[in-house]
Every structure is written in structure tokens, then in C-alpha cells.
Amino acid sequence: MDSRDYGRPLTPGRGSRNESTRQHNLSLLLSLVHHHPQISRAELTRMTGLNRSTIGALVADLVDARLVVEVAALSGNVGRPSPRVTAHPGIAAVAVNPDVDAIIVGLVGMGGVVLDRKRIPLPELPSPEQTVQIAADATRDLLAAHPEIIRIAGAGAAVPGLARPLDGVITRSPHLNWYEIPYAEMLEDALQTPAYIDNDANVGLLAEAVFGAGRNLSTYFYMNGSASGIGGAIIAGGTVLRGADGYAGELGHTVVDSNGPLCHCGRHGCLETEVQYARLKDAAAPHELVFGDLANSLADIDNGAVAEEIDRQVELLAGAIASHMSVFNPEAVILGGFLGGLFERRGEELRQRVKDLAFAPLADELVLERDSIGEDLLLVGAAELAFAPLLDNPLGG
Ligand SMILES: [Zn+2]
């Protein structure tokens, strides 16, 4: 499998006793340590089904490779305390998130820990070349401030627009006005480390899948409302649904009103032209909305034009969610960005309308929730792109 394709299962499976599958077991172990900070050797034994001496040997290999460290456990429980295994604190990935008004560059440790970040505001729409240069400069500054980092696993970028993870090309990003950009290759040259890209909604979903609201789910979809549109992504049976060309999950471009306004994709009445942060903002004027605290800022002004606009958006969003449910039969639907804010403000109403509109048996057990990682979502997810090859084959070669 190509390591750029995180079509790998997102939850580690069972271990194998066959020595020829040592690489598989090392990958499994490092993935478990990555997903469960401070996991004990005893838990690793239980979760992999491997015996204690095999776990001991594999952990020793990972310690030698400076990928994990062992720390003595606090005693107190019955029996011998089992040592804790954690990812080596000197390993990090560079996360890059170019957007229309700023570029955010972060240093992310294993376990999804954001060690540091820089937000560089942009006075005008940047060119791809400008953003990789800014990313390289910011990375140099961040690394200078973090001498404890001894190894960069790679770089990952969350891109607003259509992206092909397999060859690292941004096909089209109307918001940035970028078309057919070999962005992974450009980042790789500028940062001198392997680089990977994906669409920002997929990246957000990946972060939520590994460390957030999706960590115990296997089939669900995620809809993220940014200031510029709605991204979507789908996990089916524990794997990201990519589609034939990697464009699956464009849930913001499902048509909800064919007589609706023109969408930048060239069609009319897409969900993202109807359910839109800008429309909420217009309805709320002259009150200001706070994107990161939408539920509370709407609560202060939820009457008249704003209430009407919220009603309209909740109704259209519920219809779209209900339709997607017929396609994917999810265990849960996770909402992020301003959609998460709408859900926080009008959750019960949204849930009820989804139930009313969905094909009945699908909605009985529906879990509707908002994402849980917050503002570092895209940095954590972008770092996951970069950690994937290391988790796949910890000792390389
Ligand atoms: Zn559209």
C-alpha cells in the first residue's frame, strides 16, 4: 500500500506471532502508543494478543530506534507495576494550513500534541510559492525554539479545496485561486522532508477519527463549516472513503435547492450556498458574530432576522444530513466549525428534524455531535498525514 494513502484502518488490529511479521507488529505497537499516550506494557499485551516477552522485545526495538521511551509506572496496584510506554518526545511533524488570509504552521508531537504554532497573516491571496517559503521560514523558527526535537517525521498540509493525496497535487482551490499545483513536491523541496497533502475536511476528519469524537466509531460522516464553505468526509468501516479519484465526501456540494443561488462550483443551490456563515453574519448585523464562539454569540441575538435565518439553515442542514444518512447508514454524524456552533445553539431541533426527514430505521439510534478537538484540529490532522508512513513502517527500509 502506498504510504500516502491512509486507507489503512484507523484503529490498530491484533498482533501476529509469526516472526516474519515483525514489521507489522512494530507498526501495531507504535500506532497503539501514538493513539493511547501512557499506555502500559500490560495493556499492549492485552490489546495485541501477543505474549509478554514478544512485547518486551518489540518495545526494546522501538526504544533503540528512539521512537518510544519507557517510564516506570507508579506502584500501588496489586502485582508488579507495568512500565508505561510513550512516544519519544523528540519526534515531531510539521503541519501546514494555508488559507485565504493567513498560513498556520505547527510543530506537532506524536499523540496529537501541538507543541507550538505560528500564524502568519497574509495581506492578499498568496501564491503557492509564497506559502511554501513562509512555511519553510516558520519551520526553521519553530525548530530553533524547540531544540528537544531530534527528528521530523515529515510534513502534512491541510488544503482548502480539492486535493489528490496520492500524487500530492492540489487539483483546484477556488478560494485560493490555485489550480493543478504539485504542492506536496513543493513543500518537500522547501522543507527537505517528505510531505503529504489532503483536503482540509478529510484532514479534520482524520484528527477527529484518531483523537477526537470519532475514536470509538467505525462508520460516520463529518461535516465541517468553515468561513468559506462546507467540507465533508466519510469513514466507512474504519477507513476513509476516498472514491475513485480521492474526491469523495464533498458533502457541501450536494444540491439542496436547484433554484438556489449560484455556487462557486458552477451549479445552483449547493448546501454550502444555503447553509453559510456569511448569511448568518449578514442576518446578525450590526451585531458581530464570533466564529469560534458561535453558539454564545447567536444566543445573545437569537430573535427576528437571525432566528429566521437560523431556522432556515437548520432545516436545510437537517435535510442534507438525512439524505446522507440514507447513503451511508452512519453510527454518528459529527459537525465541526460553524455547523458545530449551530448544533450547540439548536441541537435538539436539528436532531428532531433529521429524525423527521430521515428514512425511519436509520435515525432511531442516531448520534449527532460536535467535533471535540477545537482550534488545533487541522494541525493535528495534517501531522497525522506525515506520521502515517512512520506508523506503517517504524524502522523504515
Ligand atoms: Zn457547489
Tab-separated table of C-alpha atoms and ligand atoms in Angstrom:
chain	number	residue	atom	x	y	z
A	1	MET	CA	0.000	0.000	0.000
A	2	ASP	CA	1.239	3.453	-0.789
A	3	SER	CA	2.030	5.195	2.459
A	4	ARG	CA	0.288	8.360	1.257
A	5	ASP	CA	-2.992	6.502	1.268
A	6	TYR	CA	-4.364	6.433	4.774
A	7	GLY	CA	-6.914	3.933	3.537
A	8	ARG	CA	-5.214	1.896	6.294
A	9	PRO	CA	-7.613	1.075	9.101
A	10	LEU	CA	-7.580	3.901	11.641
A	11	THR	CA	-7.796	1.581	14.613
A	12	PRO	CA	-4.965	-0.881	15.162
A	13	GLY	CA	-5.856	-4.576	14.814
A	14	ARG	CA	-4.413	-7.666	16.507
A	15	GLY	CA	-0.809	-8.766	16.624
A	16	SER	CA	0.669	-11.714	14.791
A	17	ARG	CA	3.022	-14.288	16.320
A	18	ASN	CA	4.814	-15.031	13.075
A	19	GLU	CA	8.347	-13.597	13.224
A	20	SER	CA	8.178	-12.634	9.536
A	21	THR	CA	5.503	-10.144	10.506
A	22	ARG	CA	7.765	-8.266	12.922
A	23	GLN	CA	7.247	-5.097	10.896
A	24	HIS	CA	3.500	-5.486	11.199
A	25	ASN	CA	3.816	-5.875	14.965
A	26	LEU	CA	6.169	-2.907	15.319
A	27	SER	CA	3.686	-0.828	13.329
A	28	LEU	CA	0.816	-2.019	15.501
A	29	LEU	CA	2.697	-1.234	18.698
A	30	LEU	CA	3.830	2.224	17.634
A	31	SER	CA	0.284	3.016	16.453
A	32	LEU	CA	-1.139	1.972	19.824
A	33	VAL	CA	1.416	4.132	21.646
A	34	HIS	CA	0.520	7.023	19.319
A	35	HIS	CA	-3.224	6.600	19.903
A	36	HIS	CA	-3.004	5.910	23.648
A	37	PRO	CA	-0.441	8.117	25.388
A	38	GLN	CA	0.977	6.496	28.550
A	39	ILE	CA	-0.210	3.011	27.615
A	40	SER	CA	1.263	0.262	29.810
A	41	ARG	CA	3.143	-2.816	28.626
A	42	ALA	CA	0.373	-4.923	30.170
A	43	GLU	CA	-2.247	-3.079	28.105
A	44	LEU	CA	-0.155	-3.531	24.959
A	45	THR	CA	-0.014	-7.261	25.708
A	46	ARG	CA	-3.764	-7.437	26.212
A	47	MET	CA	-4.682	-5.311	23.191
A	48	THR	CA	-2.378	-7.060	20.716
A	49	GLY	CA	-2.828	-10.614	21.950
A	50	LEU	CA	0.971	-11.036	21.798
A	51	ASN	CA	2.846	-12.577	24.722
A	52	ARG	CA	4.821	-10.559	27.260
A	53	SER	CA	8.262	-11.485	26.026
A	54	THR	CA	7.374	-10.610	22.425
A	55	ILE	CA	6.038	-7.230	23.568
A	56	GLY	CA	9.226	-6.721	25.602
A	57	ALA	CA	11.438	-7.412	22.561
A	58	LEU	CA	9.383	-5.189	20.242
A	59	VAL	CA	9.334	-2.317	22.726
A	60	ALA	CA	13.125	-2.667	23.088
A	61	ASP	CA	13.489	-2.354	19.296
A	62	LEU	CA	11.360	0.813	19.323
A	63	VAL	CA	13.367	2.224	22.249
A	64	ASP	CA	16.637	1.526	20.365
A	65	ALA	CA	15.238	3.354	17.320
A	66	ARG	CA	14.398	6.313	19.576
A	67	LEU	CA	10.736	6.059	18.705
A	68	VAL	CA	9.399	5.353	22.193
A	69	VAL	CA	10.573	5.699	25.762
A	70	GLU	CA	9.633	3.603	28.751
A	71	VAL	CA	8.823	5.161	32.070
A	72	ALA	CA	8.431	3.338	35.361
A	73	ALA	CA	4.820	3.024	36.428
A	74	LEU	CA	3.637	4.220	39.791
A	75	SER	CA	3.142	1.213	42.030
A	76	GLY	CA	0.062	0.779	44.165
A	77	ASN	CA	-1.950	-1.767	42.238
A	78	VAL	CA	-1.813	-5.460	43.001
A	79	GLY	CA	1.171	-7.230	41.413
A	80	ARG	CA	4.192	-5.839	39.685
A	81	PRO	CA	3.568	-2.384	38.164
A	82	SER	CA	3.748	-2.474	34.380
A	83	PRO	CA	6.039	0.125	32.747
A	84	ARG	CA	4.377	2.828	30.665
A	85	VAL	CA	5.360	3.273	27.052
A	86	THR	CA	5.146	6.707	25.450
A	87	ALA	CA	6.207	8.135	22.121
A	88	HIS	CA	9.685	9.667	22.091
A	89	PRO	CA	9.263	13.390	22.852
A	90	GLY	CA	11.897	14.272	20.252
A	91	ILE	CA	9.764	13.249	17.262
A	92	ALA	CA	7.533	15.795	15.563
A	93	ALA	CA	5.762	16.501	12.295
A	94	VAL	CA	5.378	19.867	10.596
A	95	ALA	CA	1.758	20.821	9.914
A	96	VAL	CA	0.909	23.472	7.341
A	97	ASN	CA	-2.502	25.018	6.769
A	98	PRO	CA	-2.593	27.668	4.023
A	99	ASP	CA	-5.793	29.721	3.880
A	100	VAL	CA	-7.034	32.894	2.235
A	101	ASP	CA	-5.965	35.331	4.958
A	102	ALA	CA	-3.194	33.512	6.847
A	103	ILE	CA	-0.980	30.487	6.907
A	104	ILE	CA	-0.662	28.456	10.087
A	105	VAL	CA	2.414	26.337	10.664
A	106	GLY	CA	2.670	23.996	13.627
A	107	LEU	CA	5.036	21.553	15.228
A	108	VAL	CA	3.082	18.503	16.367
A	109	GLY	CA	4.411	15.669	18.510
A	110	MET	CA	3.208	12.086	18.429
A	111	GLY	CA	-0.045	11.510	20.256
A	112	GLY	CA	-1.539	14.572	18.546
A	113	VAL	CA	0.146	17.069	20.847
A	114	VAL	CA	0.615	20.510	19.304
A	115	LEU	CA	3.996	21.664	20.614
A	116	ASP	CA	3.996	25.084	19.024
A	117	ARG	CA	2.356	27.043	16.216
A	118	LYS	CA	2.773	30.240	14.243
A	119	ARG	CA	0.017	32.081	12.428
A	120	ILE	CA	1.360	34.312	9.682
A	121	PRO	CA	-1.281	36.781	8.402
A	122	LEU	CA	-1.334	37.394	4.646
A	123	PRO	CA	-2.277	40.804	3.249
A	124	GLU	CA	-3.536	39.311	-0.004
A	125	LEU	CA	-4.235	35.933	-1.617
A	126	PRO	CA	-0.889	34.113	-1.526
A	127	SER	CA	0.701	32.175	-4.364
A	128	PRO	CA	1.636	28.539	-3.658
A	129	GLU	CA	5.327	29.544	-3.877
A	130	GLN	CA	4.860	32.235	-1.216
A	131	THR	CA	3.169	29.820	1.184
A	132	VAL	CA	5.868	27.150	0.952
A	133	GLN	CA	8.543	29.786	1.523
A	134	ILE	CA	6.649	31.109	4.556
A	135	ALA	CA	6.188	27.528	5.802
A	136	ALA	CA	9.930	26.866	5.470
A	137	ASP	CA	10.850	30.068	7.355
A	138	ALA	CA	8.300	29.374	10.094
A	139	THR	CA	9.508	25.776	10.457
A	140	ARG	CA	13.083	26.962	10.891
A	141	ASP	CA	11.971	29.380	13.641
A	142	LEU	CA	9.845	26.758	15.381
A	143	LEU	CA	12.660	24.201	15.343
A	144	ALA	CA	15.112	26.773	16.679
A	145	ALA	CA	12.750	27.317	19.607
A	146	HIS	CA	12.457	23.541	20.212
A	147	PRO	CA	15.934	22.030	20.422
A	148	GLU	CA	14.413	18.910	22.022
A	149	ILE	CA	13.132	17.857	18.588
A	150	ILE	CA	15.630	15.380	17.144
A	151	ARG	CA	13.620	14.029	14.237
A	152	ILE	CA	10.999	15.392	11.848
A	153	ALA	CA	8.771	12.583	10.585
A	154	GLY	CA	7.561	14.666	7.643
A	155	ALA	CA	5.217	17.497	6.766
A	156	GLY	CA	1.488	17.451	6.193
A	157	ALA	CA	-0.709	20.153	4.700
A	158	ALA	CA	-4.458	20.704	5.070
A	159	VAL	CA	-5.635	22.395	1.889
A	160	PRO	CA	-8.941	24.220	1.351
A	161	GLY	CA	-10.042	22.705	-1.946
A	162	LEU	CA	-9.790	19.511	-3.956
A	163	ALA	CA	-6.553	17.656	-3.402
A	164	ARG	CA	-5.173	14.319	-4.572
A	165	PRO	CA	-3.274	12.723	-1.674
A	166	LEU	CA	-1.783	10.036	-3.904
A	167	ASP	CA	0.334	12.357	-6.047
A	168	GLY	CA	0.198	15.399	-3.768
A	169	VAL	CA	-1.453	17.683	-6.325
A	170	ILE	CA	-3.996	20.364	-5.410
A	171	THR	CA	-6.444	19.995	-8.274
A	172	ARG	CA	-8.419	23.118	-7.558
A	173	SER	CA	-8.766	25.540	-4.711
A	174	PRO	CA	-11.183	28.265	-5.872
A	175	HIS	CA	-10.792	30.143	-2.569
A	176	LEU	CA	-7.028	30.419	-3.017
A	177	ASN	CA	-7.296	30.597	-6.811
A	178	TRP	CA	-4.831	27.696	-7.133
A	179	TYR	CA	-5.211	25.089	-9.877
A	180	GLU	CA	-3.118	21.956	-10.581
A	181	ILE	CA	-0.412	22.741	-8.028
A	182	PRO	CA	2.109	19.971	-7.157
A	183	TYR	CA	2.012	21.188	-3.579
A	184	ALA	CA	3.458	18.150	-1.763
A	185	GLU	CA	6.515	18.232	-4.027
A	186	MET	CA	6.949	21.989	-3.477
A	187	LEU	CA	6.727	21.572	0.297
A	188	GLU	CA	9.121	18.646	0.156
A	189	ASP	CA	11.712	20.776	-1.663
A	190	ALA	CA	11.275	23.747	0.655
A	191	LEU	CA	11.254	21.803	3.936
A	192	GLN	CA	13.602	18.995	2.902
A	193	THR	CA	11.318	16.363	4.381
A	194	PRO	CA	8.662	14.065	2.884
A	195	ALA	CA	5.394	15.975	2.506
A	196	TYR	CA	1.765	14.902	2.174
A	197	ILE	CA	-1.425	16.817	1.492
A	198	ASP	CA	-5.150	16.357	1.727
A	199	ASN	CA	-8.351	18.340	1.613
A	200	ASP	CA	-8.957	20.194	4.902
A	201	ALA	CA	-12.206	18.374	5.690
A	202	ASN	CA	-10.500	14.991	5.298
A	203	VAL	CA	-7.663	16.213	7.487
A	204	GLY	CA	-10.118	17.381	10.163
A	205	LEU	CA	-11.918	14.071	9.992
A	206	LEU	CA	-8.649	12.205	10.379
A	207	ALA	CA	-7.839	14.148	13.556
A	208	GLU	CA	-11.313	13.540	14.985
A	209	ALA	CA	-11.096	9.860	13.980
A	210	VAL	CA	-7.818	9.253	15.782
A	211	PHE	CA	-8.015	11.583	18.782
A	212	GLY	CA	-11.496	13.096	18.962
A	213	ALA	CA	-15.215	12.455	18.656
A	214	GLY	CA	-14.756	9.560	16.211
A	215	ARG	CA	-12.224	7.500	18.117
A	216	ASN	CA	-14.695	4.801	19.119
A	217	LEU	CA	-16.747	4.862	15.920
A	218	SER	CA	-16.250	2.962	12.685
A	219	THR	CA	-18.891	4.395	10.302
A	220	TYR	CA	-19.783	8.053	10.396
A	221	PHE	CA	-19.503	11.255	8.448
A	222	TYR	CA	-18.122	14.593	9.355
A	223	MET	CA	-19.283	17.981	8.074
A	224	ASN	CA	-17.136	20.998	8.751
A	225	GLY	CA	-18.417	24.529	8.201
A	226	SER	CA	-15.593	26.998	7.593
A	227	ALA	CA	-15.965	30.693	6.889
A	228	SER	CA	-15.678	29.881	3.168
A	229	GLY	CA	-17.771	26.712	2.765
A	230	ILE	CA	-18.726	23.241	3.965
A	231	GLY	CA	-16.341	20.331	3.714
A	232	GLY	CA	-17.306	16.757	4.332
A	233	ALA	CA	-15.594	13.446	4.839
A	234	ILE	CA	-16.725	9.907	5.424
A	235	ILE	CA	-15.370	6.980	7.436
A	236	ALA	CA	-16.881	3.670	6.391
A	237	GLY	CA	-15.937	0.542	8.314
A	238	GLY	CA	-12.964	2.281	9.944
A	239	THR	CA	-11.486	3.520	6.661
A	240	VAL	CA	-11.710	6.909	4.977
A	241	LEU	CA	-13.928	6.667	1.907
A	242	ARG	CA	-11.856	8.237	-0.843
A	243	GLY	CA	-13.817	7.489	-4.011
A	244	ALA	CA	-12.339	6.704	-7.434
A	245	ASP	CA	-10.221	9.884	-7.631
A	246	GLY	CA	-9.990	10.860	-3.979
A	247	TYR	CA	-12.806	13.415	-4.147
A	248	ALA	CA	-15.427	11.529	-2.122
A	249	GLY	CA	-17.152	13.407	0.681
A	250	GLU	CA	-17.846	16.768	-0.976
A	251	LEU	CA	-20.986	16.983	1.148
A	252	GLY	CA	-21.072	20.795	0.874
A	253	HIS	CA	-21.801	20.438	-2.830
A	254	THR	CA	-24.933	18.344	-2.531
A	255	VAL	CA	-27.743	20.275	-4.178
A	256	VAL	CA	-30.474	21.234	-1.702
A	257	ASP	CA	-32.322	23.737	-3.913
A	258	SER	CA	-31.797	23.625	-7.668
A	259	ASN	CA	-33.312	27.144	-7.916
A	260	GLY	CA	-30.912	28.445	-5.291
A	261	PRO	CA	-28.029	30.881	-5.758
A	262	LEU	CA	-25.005	30.139	-7.928
A	263	CYS	CA	-22.285	28.170	-6.161
A	264	HIS	CA	-18.604	28.733	-6.987
A	265	CYS	CA	-18.594	25.148	-8.309
A	266	GLY	CA	-20.775	26.421	-11.174
A	267	ARG	CA	-24.044	24.839	-10.080
A	268	HIS	CA	-27.028	26.243	-8.198
A	269	GLY	CA	-28.282	25.706	-4.653
A	270	CYS	CA	-25.461	23.636	-3.175
A	271	LEU	CA	-25.707	23.093	0.579
A	272	GLU	CA	-22.792	25.461	1.137
A	273	THR	CA	-24.506	28.343	-0.656
A	274	GLU	CA	-27.618	27.894	1.505
A	275	VAL	CA	-26.122	26.978	4.860
A	276	GLN	CA	-23.468	29.584	5.179
A	277	TYR	CA	-21.613	31.501	7.840
A	278	ALA	CA	-21.749	34.688	5.746
A	279	ARG	CA	-25.560	34.539	5.696
A	280	LEU	CA	-25.672	34.217	9.483
A	281	LYS	CA	-23.294	37.151	9.721
A	282	ASP	CA	-25.451	39.278	7.412
A	283	ALA	CA	-28.615	38.432	9.346
A	284	ALA	CA	-26.894	39.272	12.640
A	285	ALA	CA	-25.565	42.680	11.515
A	286	PRO	CA	-24.949	45.097	13.155
A	287	HIS	CA	-24.167	42.566	15.893
A	288	GLU	CA	-20.823	40.857	15.437
A	289	LEU	CA	-20.597	37.067	15.465
A	290	VAL	CA	-17.574	35.294	16.913
A	291	PHE	CA	-16.739	32.319	14.673
A	292	GLY	CA	-15.034	30.335	17.433
A	293	ASP	CA	-17.857	31.012	19.897
A	294	LEU	CA	-20.843	30.991	17.577
A	295	ALA	CA	-23.400	29.346	19.866
A	296	ASN	CA	-22.933	32.006	22.534
A	297	SER	CA	-22.821	34.918	20.143
A	298	LEU	CA	-26.034	33.670	18.450
A	299	ALA	CA	-27.662	33.187	21.858
A	300	ASP	CA	-27.297	36.909	22.501
A	301	ILE	CA	-29.236	37.870	19.342
A	302	ASP	CA	-31.462	34.864	18.537
A	303	ASN	CA	-34.592	36.748	17.502
A	304	GLY	CA	-36.091	38.372	14.412
A	305	ALA	CA	-33.971	38.104	11.267
A	306	VAL	CA	-31.320	35.983	12.960
A	307	ALA	CA	-33.823	33.484	14.355
A	308	GLU	CA	-35.403	33.179	10.923
A	309	GLU	CA	-32.038	32.606	9.269
A	310	ILE	CA	-31.045	30.015	11.889
A	311	ASP	CA	-34.388	28.219	11.342
A	312	ARG	CA	-33.821	28.186	7.592
A	313	GLN	CA	-30.268	26.859	7.896
A	314	VAL	CA	-31.189	24.224	10.500
A	315	GLU	CA	-33.972	22.957	8.229
A	316	LEU	CA	-31.724	22.717	5.141
A	317	LEU	CA	-28.874	21.173	7.108
A	318	ALA	CA	-31.253	18.590	8.608
A	319	GLY	CA	-32.469	17.688	5.105
A	320	ALA	CA	-28.925	17.239	3.836
A	321	ILE	CA	-27.889	15.139	6.845
A	322	ALA	CA	-30.999	12.977	6.450
A	323	SER	CA	-30.170	12.370	2.769
A	324	HIS	CA	-26.539	11.488	3.501
A	325	MET	CA	-27.749	9.069	6.165
A	326	SER	CA	-29.676	7.108	3.562
A	327	VAL	CA	-26.437	6.675	1.629
A	328	PHE	CA	-24.057	5.813	4.472
A	329	ASN	CA	-26.170	4.448	7.363
A	330	PRO	CA	-23.781	6.016	9.888
A	331	GLU	CA	-23.457	5.359	13.617
A	332	ALA	CA	-22.935	9.076	14.100
A	333	VAL	CA	-22.741	12.431	12.374
A	334	ILE	CA	-20.089	14.841	13.615
A	335	LEU	CA	-20.411	18.565	12.977
A	336	GLY	CA	-17.492	20.996	13.097
A	337	GLY	CA	-16.805	24.695	12.580
A	338	PHE	CA	-19.880	26.930	12.413
A	339	LEU	CA	-22.073	23.837	11.907
A	340	GLY	CA	-20.895	22.736	15.351
A	341	GLY	CA	-21.930	26.187	16.632
A	342	LEU	CA	-25.388	25.860	15.031
A	343	PHE	CA	-25.710	22.416	16.601
A	344	GLU	CA	-24.729	23.749	20.016
A	345	ARG	CA	-27.321	26.505	19.693
A	346	ARG	CA	-30.195	24.450	18.216
A	347	GLY	CA	-29.139	20.816	18.770
A	348	GLU	CA	-32.481	19.362	19.836
A	349	GLU	CA	-34.317	20.997	16.966
A	350	LEU	CA	-31.729	19.822	14.446
A	351	ARG	CA	-31.818	16.283	15.839
A	352	GLN	CA	-35.627	16.222	15.670
A	353	ARG	CA	-35.734	17.495	12.088
A	354	VAL	CA	-33.118	14.940	10.997
A	355	LYS	CA	-35.296	12.240	12.561
A	356	ASP	CA	-38.414	13.594	10.821
A	357	LEU	CA	-36.693	13.718	7.442
A	358	ALA	CA	-34.569	10.549	7.544
A	359	PHE	CA	-35.560	7.123	6.310
A	360	ALA	CA	-37.032	5.857	9.582
A	361	PRO	CA	-34.890	2.934	10.745
A	362	LEU	CA	-31.691	4.871	10.081
A	363	ALA	CA	-32.400	7.669	12.526
A	364	ASP	CA	-33.559	5.628	15.527
A	365	GLU	CA	-30.149	5.403	17.128
A	366	LEU	CA	-28.580	8.439	15.517
A	367	VAL	CA	-25.759	10.090	17.407
A	368	LEU	CA	-25.360	13.714	16.380
A	369	GLU	CA	-22.487	15.542	17.999
A	370	ARG	CA	-19.977	18.292	17.506
A	371	ASP	CA	-16.273	17.774	16.988
A	372	SER	CA	-14.067	17.774	20.035
A	373	ILE	CA	-10.534	18.852	19.145
A	374	GLY	CA	-11.167	22.550	18.623
A	375	GLU	CA	-8.868	25.082	17.046
A	376	ASP	CA	-5.886	22.754	16.570
A	377	LEU	CA	-7.966	20.304	14.517
A	378	LEU	CA	-6.231	20.909	11.176
A	379	LEU	CA	-2.731	20.956	12.658
A	380	VAL	CA	-3.301	17.633	14.426
A	381	GLY	CA	-4.834	16.125	11.279
A	382	ALA	CA	-2.128	17.427	8.944
A	383	ALA	CA	0.512	15.944	11.260
A	384	GLU	CA	-1.294	12.609	11.006
A	385	LEU	CA	-0.649	12.627	7.247
A	386	ALA	CA	3.063	12.945	7.983
A	387	PHE	CA	3.124	10.347	10.777
A	388	ALA	CA	1.301	7.704	8.686
A	389	PRO	CA	4.402	6.319	6.869
A	390	LEU	CA	6.360	6.146	10.151
A	391	LEU	CA	3.484	4.313	11.853
A	392	ASP	CA	3.254	1.992	8.861
A	393	ASN	CA	6.905	1.003	8.931
A	394	PRO	CA	8.579	2.276	12.114
A	395	LEU	CA	12.133	1.137	11.347
A	396	GLY	CA	11.992	2.173	7.680
A	397	GLY	CA	13.719	0.296	4.899
B	1	ZN	ZN	-21.330	23.750	-5.280
